[in-house]
mmCIF file of C-alpha atoms in Angstrom:
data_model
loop_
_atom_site.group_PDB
_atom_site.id
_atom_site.type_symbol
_atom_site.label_atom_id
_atom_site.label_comp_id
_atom_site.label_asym_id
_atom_site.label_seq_id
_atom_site.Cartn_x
_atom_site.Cartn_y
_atom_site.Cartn_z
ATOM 1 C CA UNK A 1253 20.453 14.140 -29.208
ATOM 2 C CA UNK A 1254 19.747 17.984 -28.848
ATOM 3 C CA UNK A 1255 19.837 19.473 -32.495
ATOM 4 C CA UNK A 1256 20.738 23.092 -31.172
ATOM 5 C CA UNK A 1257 23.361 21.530 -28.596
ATOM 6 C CA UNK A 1258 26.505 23.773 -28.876
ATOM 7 C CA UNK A 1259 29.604 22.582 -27.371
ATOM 8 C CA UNK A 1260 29.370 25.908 -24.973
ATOM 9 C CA UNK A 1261 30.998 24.493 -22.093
ATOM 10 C CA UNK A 1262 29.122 26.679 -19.276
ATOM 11 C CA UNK A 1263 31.183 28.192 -15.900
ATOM 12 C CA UNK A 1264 29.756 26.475 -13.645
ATOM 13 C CA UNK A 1265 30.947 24.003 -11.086
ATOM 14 C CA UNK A 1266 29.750 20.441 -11.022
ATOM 15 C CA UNK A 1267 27.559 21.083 -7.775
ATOM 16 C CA UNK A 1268 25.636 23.387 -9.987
ATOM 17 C CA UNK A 1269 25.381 20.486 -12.562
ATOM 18 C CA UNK A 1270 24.543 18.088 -10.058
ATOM 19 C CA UNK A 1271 21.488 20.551 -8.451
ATOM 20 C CA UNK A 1272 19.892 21.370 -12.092
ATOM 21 C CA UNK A 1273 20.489 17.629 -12.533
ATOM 22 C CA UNK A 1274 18.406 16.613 -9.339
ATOM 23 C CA UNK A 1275 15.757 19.712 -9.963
ATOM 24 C CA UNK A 1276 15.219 18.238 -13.101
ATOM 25 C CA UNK A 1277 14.543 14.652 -12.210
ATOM 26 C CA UNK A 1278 12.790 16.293 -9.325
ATOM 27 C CA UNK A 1279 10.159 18.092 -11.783
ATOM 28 C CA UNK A 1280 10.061 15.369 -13.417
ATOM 29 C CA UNK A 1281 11.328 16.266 -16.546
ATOM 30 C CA UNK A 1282 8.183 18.496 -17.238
ATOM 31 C CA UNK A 1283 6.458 15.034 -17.593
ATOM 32 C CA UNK A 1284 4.228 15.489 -14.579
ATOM 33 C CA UNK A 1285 1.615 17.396 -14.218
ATOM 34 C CA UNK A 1286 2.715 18.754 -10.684
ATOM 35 C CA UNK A 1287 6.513 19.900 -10.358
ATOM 36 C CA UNK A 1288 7.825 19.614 -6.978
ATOM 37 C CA UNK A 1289 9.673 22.789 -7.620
ATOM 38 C CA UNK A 1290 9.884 26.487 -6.040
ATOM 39 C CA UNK A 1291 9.417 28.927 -8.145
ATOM 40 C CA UNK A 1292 12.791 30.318 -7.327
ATOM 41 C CA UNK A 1293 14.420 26.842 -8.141
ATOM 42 C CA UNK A 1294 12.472 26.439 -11.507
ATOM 43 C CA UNK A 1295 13.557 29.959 -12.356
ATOM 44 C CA UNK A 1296 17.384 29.059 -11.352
ATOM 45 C CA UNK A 1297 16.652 25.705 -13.970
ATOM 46 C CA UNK A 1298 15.749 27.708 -16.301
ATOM 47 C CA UNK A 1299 18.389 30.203 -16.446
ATOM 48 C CA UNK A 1300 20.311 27.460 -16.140
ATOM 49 C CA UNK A 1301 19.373 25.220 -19.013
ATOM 50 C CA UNK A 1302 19.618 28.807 -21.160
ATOM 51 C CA UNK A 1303 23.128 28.172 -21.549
ATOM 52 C CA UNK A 1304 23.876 24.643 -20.277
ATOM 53 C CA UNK A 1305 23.816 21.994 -23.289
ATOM 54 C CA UNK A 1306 25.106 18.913 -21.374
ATOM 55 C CA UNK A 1307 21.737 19.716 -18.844
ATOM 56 C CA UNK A 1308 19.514 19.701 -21.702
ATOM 57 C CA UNK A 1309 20.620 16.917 -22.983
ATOM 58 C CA UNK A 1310 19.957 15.454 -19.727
ATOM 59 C CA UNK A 1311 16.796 16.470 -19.319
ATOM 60 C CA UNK A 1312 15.433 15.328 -22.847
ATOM 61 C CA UNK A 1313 17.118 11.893 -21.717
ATOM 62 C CA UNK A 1314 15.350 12.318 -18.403
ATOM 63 C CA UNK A 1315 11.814 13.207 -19.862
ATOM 64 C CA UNK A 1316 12.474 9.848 -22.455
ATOM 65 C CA UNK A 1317 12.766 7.670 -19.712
ATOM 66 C CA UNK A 1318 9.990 8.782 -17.858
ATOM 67 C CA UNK A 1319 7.939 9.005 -21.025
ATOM 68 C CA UNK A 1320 9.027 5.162 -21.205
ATOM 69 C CA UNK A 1321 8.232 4.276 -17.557
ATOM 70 C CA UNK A 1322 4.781 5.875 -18.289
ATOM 71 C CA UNK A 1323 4.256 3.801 -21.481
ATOM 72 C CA UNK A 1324 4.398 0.701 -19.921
ATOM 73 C CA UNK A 1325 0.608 -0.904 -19.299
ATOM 74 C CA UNK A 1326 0.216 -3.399 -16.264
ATOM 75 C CA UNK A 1327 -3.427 -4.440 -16.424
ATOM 76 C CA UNK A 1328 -5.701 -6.267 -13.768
ATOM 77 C CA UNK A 1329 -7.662 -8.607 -14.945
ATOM 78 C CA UNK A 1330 -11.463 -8.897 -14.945
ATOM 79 C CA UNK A 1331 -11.631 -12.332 -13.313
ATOM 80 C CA UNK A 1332 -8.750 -11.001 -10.551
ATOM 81 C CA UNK A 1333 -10.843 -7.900 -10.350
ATOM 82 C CA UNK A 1334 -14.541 -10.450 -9.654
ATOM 83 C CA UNK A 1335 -12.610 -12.657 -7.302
ATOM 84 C CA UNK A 1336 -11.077 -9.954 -4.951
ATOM 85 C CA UNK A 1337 -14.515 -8.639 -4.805
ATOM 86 C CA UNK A 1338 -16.167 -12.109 -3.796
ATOM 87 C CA UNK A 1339 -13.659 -12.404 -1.465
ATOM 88 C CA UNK A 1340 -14.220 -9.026 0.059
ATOM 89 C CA UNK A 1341 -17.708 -9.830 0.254
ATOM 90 C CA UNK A 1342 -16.979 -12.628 2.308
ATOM 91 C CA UNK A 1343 -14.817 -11.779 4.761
ATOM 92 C CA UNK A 1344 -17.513 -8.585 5.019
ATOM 93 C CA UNK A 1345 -19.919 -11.135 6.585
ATOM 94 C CA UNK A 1346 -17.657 -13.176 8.612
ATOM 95 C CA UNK A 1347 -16.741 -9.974 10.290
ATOM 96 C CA UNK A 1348 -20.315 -8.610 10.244
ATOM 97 C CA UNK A 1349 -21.046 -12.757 11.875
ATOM 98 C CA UNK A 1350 -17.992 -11.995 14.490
ATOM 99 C CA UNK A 1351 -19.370 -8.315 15.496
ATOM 100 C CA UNK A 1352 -23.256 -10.075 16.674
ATOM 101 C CA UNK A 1353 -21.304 -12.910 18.301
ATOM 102 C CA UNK A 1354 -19.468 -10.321 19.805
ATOM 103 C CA UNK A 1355 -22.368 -8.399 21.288
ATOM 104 C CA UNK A 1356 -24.106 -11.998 22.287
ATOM 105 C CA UNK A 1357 -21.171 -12.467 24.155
ATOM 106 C CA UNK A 1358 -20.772 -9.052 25.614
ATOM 107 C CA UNK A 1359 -24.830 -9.361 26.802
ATOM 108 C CA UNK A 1360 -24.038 -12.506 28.384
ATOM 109 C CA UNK A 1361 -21.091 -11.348 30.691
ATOM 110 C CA UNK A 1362 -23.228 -8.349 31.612
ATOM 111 C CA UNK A 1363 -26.060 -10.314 32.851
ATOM 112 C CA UNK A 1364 -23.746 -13.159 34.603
ATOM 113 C CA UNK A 1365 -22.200 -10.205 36.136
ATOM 114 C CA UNK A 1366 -25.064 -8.735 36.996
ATOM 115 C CA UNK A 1367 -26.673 -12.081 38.592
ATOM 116 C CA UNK A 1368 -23.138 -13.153 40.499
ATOM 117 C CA UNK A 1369 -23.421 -9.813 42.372
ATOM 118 C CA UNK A 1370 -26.732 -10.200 43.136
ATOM 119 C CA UNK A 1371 -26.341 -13.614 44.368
ATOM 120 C CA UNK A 1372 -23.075 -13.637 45.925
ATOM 121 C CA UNK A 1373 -24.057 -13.003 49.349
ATOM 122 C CA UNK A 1374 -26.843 -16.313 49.600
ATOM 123 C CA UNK A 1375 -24.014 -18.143 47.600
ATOM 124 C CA UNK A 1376 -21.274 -16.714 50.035
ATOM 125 C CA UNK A 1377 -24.393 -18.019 52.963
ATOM 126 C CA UNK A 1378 -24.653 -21.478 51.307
ATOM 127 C CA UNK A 1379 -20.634 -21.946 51.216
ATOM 128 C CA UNK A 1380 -20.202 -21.133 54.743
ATOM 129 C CA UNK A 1381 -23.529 -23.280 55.769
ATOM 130 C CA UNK A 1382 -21.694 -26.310 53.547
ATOM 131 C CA UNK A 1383 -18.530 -25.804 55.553
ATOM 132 C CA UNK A 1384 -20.288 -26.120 58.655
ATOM 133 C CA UNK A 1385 -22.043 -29.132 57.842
ATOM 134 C CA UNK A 1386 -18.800 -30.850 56.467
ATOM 135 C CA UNK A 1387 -16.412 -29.373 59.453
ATOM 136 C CA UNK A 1388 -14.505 -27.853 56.678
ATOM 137 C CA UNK A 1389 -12.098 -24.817 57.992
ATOM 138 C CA UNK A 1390 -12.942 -21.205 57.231
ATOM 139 C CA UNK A 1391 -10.244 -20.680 54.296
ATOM 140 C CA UNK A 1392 -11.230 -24.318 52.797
ATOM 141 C CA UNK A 1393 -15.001 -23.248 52.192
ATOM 142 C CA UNK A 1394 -13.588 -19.921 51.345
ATOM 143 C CA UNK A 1395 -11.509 -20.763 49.068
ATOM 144 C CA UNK A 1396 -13.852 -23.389 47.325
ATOM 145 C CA UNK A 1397 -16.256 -19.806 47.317
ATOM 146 C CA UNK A 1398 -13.944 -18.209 45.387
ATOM 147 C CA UNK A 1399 -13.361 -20.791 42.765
ATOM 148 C CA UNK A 1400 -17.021 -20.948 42.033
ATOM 149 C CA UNK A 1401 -16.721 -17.745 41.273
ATOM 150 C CA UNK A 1402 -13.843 -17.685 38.934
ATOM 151 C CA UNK A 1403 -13.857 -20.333 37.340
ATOM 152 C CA UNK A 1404 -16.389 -19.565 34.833
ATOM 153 C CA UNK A 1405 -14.426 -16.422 33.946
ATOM 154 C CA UNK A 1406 -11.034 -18.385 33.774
ATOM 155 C CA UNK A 1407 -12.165 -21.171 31.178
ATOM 156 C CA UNK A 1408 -13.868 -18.123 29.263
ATOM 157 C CA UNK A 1409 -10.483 -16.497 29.084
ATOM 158 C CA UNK A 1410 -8.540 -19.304 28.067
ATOM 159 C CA UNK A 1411 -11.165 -19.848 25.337
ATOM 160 C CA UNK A 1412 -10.697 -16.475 23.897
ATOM 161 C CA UNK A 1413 -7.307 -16.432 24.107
ATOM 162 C CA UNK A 1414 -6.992 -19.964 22.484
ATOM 163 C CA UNK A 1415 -8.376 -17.720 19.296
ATOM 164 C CA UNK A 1416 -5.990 -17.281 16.625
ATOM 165 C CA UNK A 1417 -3.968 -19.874 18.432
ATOM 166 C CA UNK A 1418 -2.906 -23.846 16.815
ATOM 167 C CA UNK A 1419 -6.875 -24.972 18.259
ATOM 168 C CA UNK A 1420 -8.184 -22.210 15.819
ATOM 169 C CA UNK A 1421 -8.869 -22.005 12.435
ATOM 170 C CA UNK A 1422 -7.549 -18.875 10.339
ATOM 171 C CA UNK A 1423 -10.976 -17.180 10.445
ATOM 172 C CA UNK A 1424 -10.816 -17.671 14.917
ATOM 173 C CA UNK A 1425 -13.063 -20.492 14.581
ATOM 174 C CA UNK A 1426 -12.270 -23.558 17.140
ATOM 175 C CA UNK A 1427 -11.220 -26.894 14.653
ATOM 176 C CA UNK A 1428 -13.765 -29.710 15.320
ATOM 177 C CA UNK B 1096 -11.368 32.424 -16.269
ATOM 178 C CA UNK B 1097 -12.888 32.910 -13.162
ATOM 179 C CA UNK B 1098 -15.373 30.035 -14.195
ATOM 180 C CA UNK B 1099 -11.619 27.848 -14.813
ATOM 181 C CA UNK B 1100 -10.852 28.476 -11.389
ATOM 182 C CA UNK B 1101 -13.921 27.901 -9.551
ATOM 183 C CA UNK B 1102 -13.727 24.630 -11.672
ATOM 184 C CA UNK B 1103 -10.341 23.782 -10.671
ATOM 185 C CA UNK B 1104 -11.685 25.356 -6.751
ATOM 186 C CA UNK B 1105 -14.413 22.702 -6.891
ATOM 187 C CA UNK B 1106 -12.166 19.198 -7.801
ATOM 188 C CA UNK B 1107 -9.320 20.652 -5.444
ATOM 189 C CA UNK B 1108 -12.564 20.597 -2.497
ATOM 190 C CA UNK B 1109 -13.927 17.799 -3.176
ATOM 191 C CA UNK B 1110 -11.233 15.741 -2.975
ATOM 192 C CA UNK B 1111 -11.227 15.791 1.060
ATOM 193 C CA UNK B 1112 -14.952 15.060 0.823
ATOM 194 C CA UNK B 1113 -14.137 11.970 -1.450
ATOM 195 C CA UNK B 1114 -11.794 10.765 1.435
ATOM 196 C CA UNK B 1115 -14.182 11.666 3.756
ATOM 197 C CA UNK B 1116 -17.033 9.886 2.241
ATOM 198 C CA UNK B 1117 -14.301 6.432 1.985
ATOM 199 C CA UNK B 1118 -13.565 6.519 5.551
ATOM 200 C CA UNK B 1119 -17.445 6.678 6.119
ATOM 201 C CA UNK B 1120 -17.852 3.772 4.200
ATOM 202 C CA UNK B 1121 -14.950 1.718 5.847
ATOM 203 C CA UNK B 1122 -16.237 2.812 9.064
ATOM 204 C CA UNK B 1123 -19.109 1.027 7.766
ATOM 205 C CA UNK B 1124 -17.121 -1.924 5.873
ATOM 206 C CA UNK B 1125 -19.830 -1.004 3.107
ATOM 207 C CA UNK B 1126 -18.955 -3.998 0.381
ATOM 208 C CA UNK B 1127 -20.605 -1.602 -2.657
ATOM 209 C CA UNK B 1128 -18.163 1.221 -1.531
ATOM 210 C CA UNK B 1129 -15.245 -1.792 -1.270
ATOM 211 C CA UNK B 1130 -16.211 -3.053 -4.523
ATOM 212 C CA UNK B 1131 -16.337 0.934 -6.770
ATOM 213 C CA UNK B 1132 -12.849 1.080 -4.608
ATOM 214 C CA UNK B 1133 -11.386 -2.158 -5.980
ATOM 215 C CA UNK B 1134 -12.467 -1.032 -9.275
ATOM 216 C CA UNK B 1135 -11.202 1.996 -9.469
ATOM 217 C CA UNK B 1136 -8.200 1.504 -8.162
ATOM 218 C CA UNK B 1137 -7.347 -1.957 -9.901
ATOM 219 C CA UNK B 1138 -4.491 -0.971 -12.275
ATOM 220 C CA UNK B 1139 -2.957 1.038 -10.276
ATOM 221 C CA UNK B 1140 -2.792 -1.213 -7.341
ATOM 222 C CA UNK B 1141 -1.844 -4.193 -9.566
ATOM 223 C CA UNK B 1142 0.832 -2.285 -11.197
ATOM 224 C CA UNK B 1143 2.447 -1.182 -8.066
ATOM 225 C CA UNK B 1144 2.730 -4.509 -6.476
ATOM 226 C CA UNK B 1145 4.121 -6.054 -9.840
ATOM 227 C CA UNK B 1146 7.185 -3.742 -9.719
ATOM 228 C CA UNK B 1147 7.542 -3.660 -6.262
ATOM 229 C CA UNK B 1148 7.543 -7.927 -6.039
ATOM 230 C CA UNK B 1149 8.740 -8.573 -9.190
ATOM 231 C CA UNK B 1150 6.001 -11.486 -10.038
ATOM 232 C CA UNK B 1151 3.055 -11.080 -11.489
ATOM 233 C CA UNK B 1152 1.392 -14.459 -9.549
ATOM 234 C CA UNK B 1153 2.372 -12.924 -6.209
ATOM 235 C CA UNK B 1154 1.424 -9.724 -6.660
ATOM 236 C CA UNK B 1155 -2.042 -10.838 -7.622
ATOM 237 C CA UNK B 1156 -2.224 -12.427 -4.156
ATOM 238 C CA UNK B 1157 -1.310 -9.518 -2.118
ATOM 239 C CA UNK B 1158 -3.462 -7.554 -4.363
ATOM 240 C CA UNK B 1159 -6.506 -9.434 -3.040
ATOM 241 C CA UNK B 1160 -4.925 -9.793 0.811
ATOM 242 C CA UNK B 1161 -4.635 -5.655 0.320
ATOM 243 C CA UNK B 1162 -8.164 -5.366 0.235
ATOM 244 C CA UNK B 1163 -8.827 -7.749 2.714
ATOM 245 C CA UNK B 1164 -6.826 -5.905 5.243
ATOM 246 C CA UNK B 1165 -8.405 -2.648 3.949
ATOM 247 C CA UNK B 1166 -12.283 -4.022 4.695
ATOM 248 C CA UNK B 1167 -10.444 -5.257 7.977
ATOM 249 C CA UNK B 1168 -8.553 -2.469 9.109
ATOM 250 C CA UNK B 1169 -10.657 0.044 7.689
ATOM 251 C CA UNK B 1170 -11.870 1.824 10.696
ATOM 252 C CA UNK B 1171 -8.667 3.182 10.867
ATOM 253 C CA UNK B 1172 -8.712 5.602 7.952
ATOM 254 C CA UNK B 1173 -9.598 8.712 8.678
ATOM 255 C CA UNK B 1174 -10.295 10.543 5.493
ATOM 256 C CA UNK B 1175 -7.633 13.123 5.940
ATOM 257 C CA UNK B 1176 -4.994 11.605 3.780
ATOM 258 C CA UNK B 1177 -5.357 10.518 0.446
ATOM 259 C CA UNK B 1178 -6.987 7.613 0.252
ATOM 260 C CA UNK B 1179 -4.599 6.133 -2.750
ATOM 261 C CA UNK B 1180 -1.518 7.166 -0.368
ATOM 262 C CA UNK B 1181 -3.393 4.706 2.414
ATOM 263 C CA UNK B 1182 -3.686 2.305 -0.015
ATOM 264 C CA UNK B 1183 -0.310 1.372 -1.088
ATOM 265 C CA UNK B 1184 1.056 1.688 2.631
ATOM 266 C CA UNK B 1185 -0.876 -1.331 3.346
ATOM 267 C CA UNK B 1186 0.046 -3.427 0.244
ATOM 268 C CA UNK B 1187 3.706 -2.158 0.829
ATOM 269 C CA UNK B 1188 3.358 -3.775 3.885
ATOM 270 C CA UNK B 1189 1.564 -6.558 2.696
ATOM 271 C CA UNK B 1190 4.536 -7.299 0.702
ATOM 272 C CA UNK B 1191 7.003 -7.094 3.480
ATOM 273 C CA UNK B 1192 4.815 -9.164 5.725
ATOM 274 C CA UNK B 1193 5.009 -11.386 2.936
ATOM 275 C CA UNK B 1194 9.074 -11.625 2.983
ATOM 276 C CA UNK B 1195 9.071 -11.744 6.664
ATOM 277 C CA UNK B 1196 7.298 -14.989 6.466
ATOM 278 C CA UNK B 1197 9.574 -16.112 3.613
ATOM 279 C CA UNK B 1198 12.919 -14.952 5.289
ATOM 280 C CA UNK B 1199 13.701 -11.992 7.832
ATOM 281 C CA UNK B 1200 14.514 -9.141 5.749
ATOM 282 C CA UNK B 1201 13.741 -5.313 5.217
ATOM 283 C CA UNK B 1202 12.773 -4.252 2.301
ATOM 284 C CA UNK B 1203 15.503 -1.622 1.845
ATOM 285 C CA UNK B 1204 17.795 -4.569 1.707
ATOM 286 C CA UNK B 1205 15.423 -6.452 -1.053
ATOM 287 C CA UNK B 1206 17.555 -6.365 -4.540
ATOM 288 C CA UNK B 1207 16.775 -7.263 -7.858
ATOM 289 C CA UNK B 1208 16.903 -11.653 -8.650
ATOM 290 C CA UNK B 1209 17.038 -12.165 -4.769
ATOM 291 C CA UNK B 1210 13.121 -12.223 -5.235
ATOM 292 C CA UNK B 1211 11.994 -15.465 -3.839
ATOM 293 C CA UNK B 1212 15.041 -16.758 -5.535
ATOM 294 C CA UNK B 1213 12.499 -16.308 -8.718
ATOM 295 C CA UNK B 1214 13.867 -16.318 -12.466
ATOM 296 C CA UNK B 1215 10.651 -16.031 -14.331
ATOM 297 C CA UNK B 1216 10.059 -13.452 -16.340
ATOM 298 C CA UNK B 1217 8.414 -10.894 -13.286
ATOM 299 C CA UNK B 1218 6.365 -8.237 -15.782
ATOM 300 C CA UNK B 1219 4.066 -9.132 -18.194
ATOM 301 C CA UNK B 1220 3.694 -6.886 -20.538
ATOM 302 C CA UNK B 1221 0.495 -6.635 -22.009
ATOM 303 C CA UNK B 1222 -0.873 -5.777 -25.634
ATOM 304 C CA UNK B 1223 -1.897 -2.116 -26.106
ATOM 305 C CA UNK B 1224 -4.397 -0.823 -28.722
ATOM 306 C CA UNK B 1225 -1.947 0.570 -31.454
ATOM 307 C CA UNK B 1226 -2.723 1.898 -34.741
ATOM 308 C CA UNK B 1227 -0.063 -0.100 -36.794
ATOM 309 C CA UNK B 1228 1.299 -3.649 -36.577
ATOM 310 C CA UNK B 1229 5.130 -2.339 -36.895
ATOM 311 C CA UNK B 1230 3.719 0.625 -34.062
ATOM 312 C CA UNK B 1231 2.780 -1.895 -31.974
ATOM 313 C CA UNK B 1232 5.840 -4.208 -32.320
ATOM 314 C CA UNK B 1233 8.051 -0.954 -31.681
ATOM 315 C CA UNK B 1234 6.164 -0.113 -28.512
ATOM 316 C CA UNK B 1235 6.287 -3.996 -27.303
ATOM 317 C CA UNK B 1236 10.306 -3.737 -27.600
ATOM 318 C CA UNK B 1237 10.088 -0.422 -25.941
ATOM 319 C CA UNK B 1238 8.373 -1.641 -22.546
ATOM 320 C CA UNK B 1239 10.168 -5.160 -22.530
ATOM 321 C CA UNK B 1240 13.408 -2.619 -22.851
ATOM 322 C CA UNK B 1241 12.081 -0.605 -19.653
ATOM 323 C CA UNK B 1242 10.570 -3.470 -18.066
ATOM 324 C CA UNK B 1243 13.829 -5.590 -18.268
ATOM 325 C CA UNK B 1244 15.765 -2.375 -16.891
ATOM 326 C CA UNK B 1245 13.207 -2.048 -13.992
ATOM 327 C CA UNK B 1246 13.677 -5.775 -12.634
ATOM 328 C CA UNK B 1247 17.372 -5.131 -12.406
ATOM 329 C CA UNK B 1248 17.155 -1.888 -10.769
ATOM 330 C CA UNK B 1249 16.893 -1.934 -6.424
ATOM 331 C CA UNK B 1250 13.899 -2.122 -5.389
ATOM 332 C CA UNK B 1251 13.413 0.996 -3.168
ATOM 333 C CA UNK B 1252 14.402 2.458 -6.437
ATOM 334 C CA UNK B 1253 12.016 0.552 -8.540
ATOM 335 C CA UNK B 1254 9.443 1.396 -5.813
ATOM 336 C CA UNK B 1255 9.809 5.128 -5.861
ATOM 337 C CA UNK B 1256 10.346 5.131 -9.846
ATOM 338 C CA UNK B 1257 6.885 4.027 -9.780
ATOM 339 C CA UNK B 1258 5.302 5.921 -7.664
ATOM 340 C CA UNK B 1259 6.284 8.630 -8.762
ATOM 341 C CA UNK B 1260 5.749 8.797 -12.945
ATOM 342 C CA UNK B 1261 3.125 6.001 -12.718
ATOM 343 C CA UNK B 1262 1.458 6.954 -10.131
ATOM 344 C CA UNK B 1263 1.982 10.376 -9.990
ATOM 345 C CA UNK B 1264 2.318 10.777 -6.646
ATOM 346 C CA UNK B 1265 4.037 13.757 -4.479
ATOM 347 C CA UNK B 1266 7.278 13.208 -3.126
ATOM 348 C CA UNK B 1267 5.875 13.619 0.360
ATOM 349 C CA UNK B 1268 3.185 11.014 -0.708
ATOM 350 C CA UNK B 1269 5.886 9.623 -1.351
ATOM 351 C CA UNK B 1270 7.294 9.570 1.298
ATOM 352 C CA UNK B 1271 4.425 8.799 3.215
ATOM 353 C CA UNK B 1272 3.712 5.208 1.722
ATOM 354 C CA UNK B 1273 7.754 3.844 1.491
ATOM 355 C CA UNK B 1274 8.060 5.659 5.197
ATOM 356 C CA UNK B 1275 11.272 7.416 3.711
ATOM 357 C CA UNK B 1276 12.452 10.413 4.941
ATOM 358 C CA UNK B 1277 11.924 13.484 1.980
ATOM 359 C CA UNK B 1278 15.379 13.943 1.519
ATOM 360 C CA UNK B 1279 15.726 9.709 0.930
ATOM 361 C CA UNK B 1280 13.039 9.518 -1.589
ATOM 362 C CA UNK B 1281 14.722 12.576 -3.598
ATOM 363 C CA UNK B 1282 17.777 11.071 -4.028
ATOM 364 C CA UNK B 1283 15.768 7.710 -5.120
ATOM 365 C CA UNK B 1284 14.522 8.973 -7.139
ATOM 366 C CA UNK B 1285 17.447 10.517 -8.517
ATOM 367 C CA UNK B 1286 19.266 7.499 -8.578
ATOM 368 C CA UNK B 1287 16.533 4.965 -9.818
ATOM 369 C CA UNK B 1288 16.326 7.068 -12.880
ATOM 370 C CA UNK B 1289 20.351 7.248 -13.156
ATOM 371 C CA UNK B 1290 20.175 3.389 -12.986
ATOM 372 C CA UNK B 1291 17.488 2.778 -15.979
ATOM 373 C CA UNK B 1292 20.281 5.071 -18.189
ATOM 374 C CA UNK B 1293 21.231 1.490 -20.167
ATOM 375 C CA UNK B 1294 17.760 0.047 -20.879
ATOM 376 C CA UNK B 1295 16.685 3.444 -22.206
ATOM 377 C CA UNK B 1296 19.792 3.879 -24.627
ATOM 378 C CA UNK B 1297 18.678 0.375 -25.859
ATOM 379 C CA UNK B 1298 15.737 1.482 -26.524
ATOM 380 C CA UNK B 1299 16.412 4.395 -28.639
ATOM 381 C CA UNK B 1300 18.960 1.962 -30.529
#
């Protein structure tokens, strides 16, 4: 494999085998542009590969198979390439569609909020004036007063939350 | 020299203000920036999610549900990682989505032919420009060789293997996208390498 290989068996342990081993791989076998190495470490390689043939030998072996990993091409395709970007597109203005819907609806609750507190004290008048007229008790026309006032907010809740749910579409739309 | 440098200062800058200007842009879910990204970044996205699902078919999909989720989840980039290292942590976890809805498993357990239970052949190899007919036949061998050794390699090798002599990436990159502690993705590396050892000696025979 290495022409100048000698059969120098160096005095080292195997831990130092095994580090230049993993510094090597590390570096990537000189293959990449940017070692991961210190400069002490790549020093240490070096003195170590000086005298070390069975390390060389690795790392030629090392740098082949990343010179074969490198060599292999995986290309996209134009028409995968078109499609994804369609797609992209698409989804683009649903979400663009979602985000005014969103504001429409965030406009809305403002100005039913707005309005409710406004009017909640001649709607908490007209409760109490209907509970006279009908003889119902305090807490009945109270109560009936408060879901008036919640229930708008409850269906509204359940609706949203029924997004992304089995009566929604995958896009959040409700199915007809 | 100096005029080296300042060369090599000026690409090393920029590259935060190329992140920078992307999370602008996703921020603004600008489809022209979405579309130069899908471009650019084509190969390398495709050839990640080959190796790392083994299919060619499959990865195609999550290549296109990748850059869904990037338009989607865009907003949270924030320029000060590498874009490319963003990237692949979403179609990484694209893919595991992807085998959570098939069966509950981690990816660390994934191995080689478990895949879907898939046998088909999972990387296709395509023809490269070559200046010889006998060149080109050589080189085909070569990457079926590596390809074949690849698919029956683990796949947290197979994924690290990848990103790091394909894609070039830093082992704290690295470590980044698989969410692998440095010391992990070392001795993946290590080992990934240690396991191609037969397809390569075919190769050379």
């Amino acid at each position: 494999m290495n022409p100048d290989s000698t059969n120098t068996d160096p005095k080292h342990d195997s831990a130092q085998h095994e580090r230049a081993r993993l510094l090597i791989v590390l570096s990537g076998a000189e293959a990449l542009s940017h070692a991961e190495l210190t400069d002490t470490e790549q020093s240490w390689l070096s003195a170590h590969l000086e005298f070390c043939s069975s390390c060389r030998e690795f790392q030629e072996d090392s740098r082949e198979k990343i010179r074969s990993l490198r060599a292999i091409p995986i290309l996209a395709s134009g028409h995968l390439v078109s499609a994804t970007q369609m797609r992209v597109r698409r989804r683009a203005q649903e979400l663009q569609r979602d985000q005014e819907h969103f504001w429409v609806i965030c406009t809305c609750v403002a100005a039913v909020t707005l309005s409710s507190a406004v009017s909640a004290a001649a709607v908490w008048h007209g409760f109490e004036w209907i509970g006279q007229q009908t003889r119902l008790s305090a807490p009945a026309w109270e109560s009936g007063f408060v879901v008036f006032y919640l229930m708008p907010a409850v269906v509204a809740g359940i609706l949203l939350l029924a997004r992304g749910t089995f009566l929604a579409d995958d896009t959040g739309r409700f199915q007809d | 020299m100096v005029s080296m440098n300042a060369i090599a200062c000026y690409f090393v800058s920029s590259m935060p203000d190329e992140n920078t200007e992307i999370a602008r842009g996703l921020q603004r879910r600008d489809p022209d920036l979405l579309d130069r990204l899908i471009e650019k970044y084509q190969h390398r996205l495709l050839r990640y999610l080959v190796y790392l699902t083994g299919r060619r078919d499959l990865a195609e999909d999550l290549f296109q549900e990748t850059w869904i989720r990037v338009l989607e989840r865009g907003r949270q980039y924030d320029g000060r990682h590498e874009f490319s290292t963003w990237l692949f942590t979403i179609a990484r976890n694209q893919f595991i989505d992807h085998t959570r809805r098939k069966r509950p498993v981690s990816l660390d357990t994934l191995n080689n032919g478990e895949n879907d239970g898939d046998t088909s052949t999972p990387f296709e190899i395509t023809d490269t420009v070559q200046p010889t007919p006998f060149d080109a036949t050589v080189q085909r061998e070569q990457n079926q060789q590596i390809s074949g050794g690849m698919q029956n390699i683990a796949i947290e090798y197979r994924e690290t293997l990848v990103l790091r002599f394909q894609e070039g990436m830093s082992l704290g990159e690295i470590a980044d996208v698989t969410g692998a502690p440095l010391g992990t993705v070392k001795s993946r590396i290590y080992r990934g390498l240690s396991a191609l050892e037969p397809w390569v000696k075919g190769v050379r025979l």
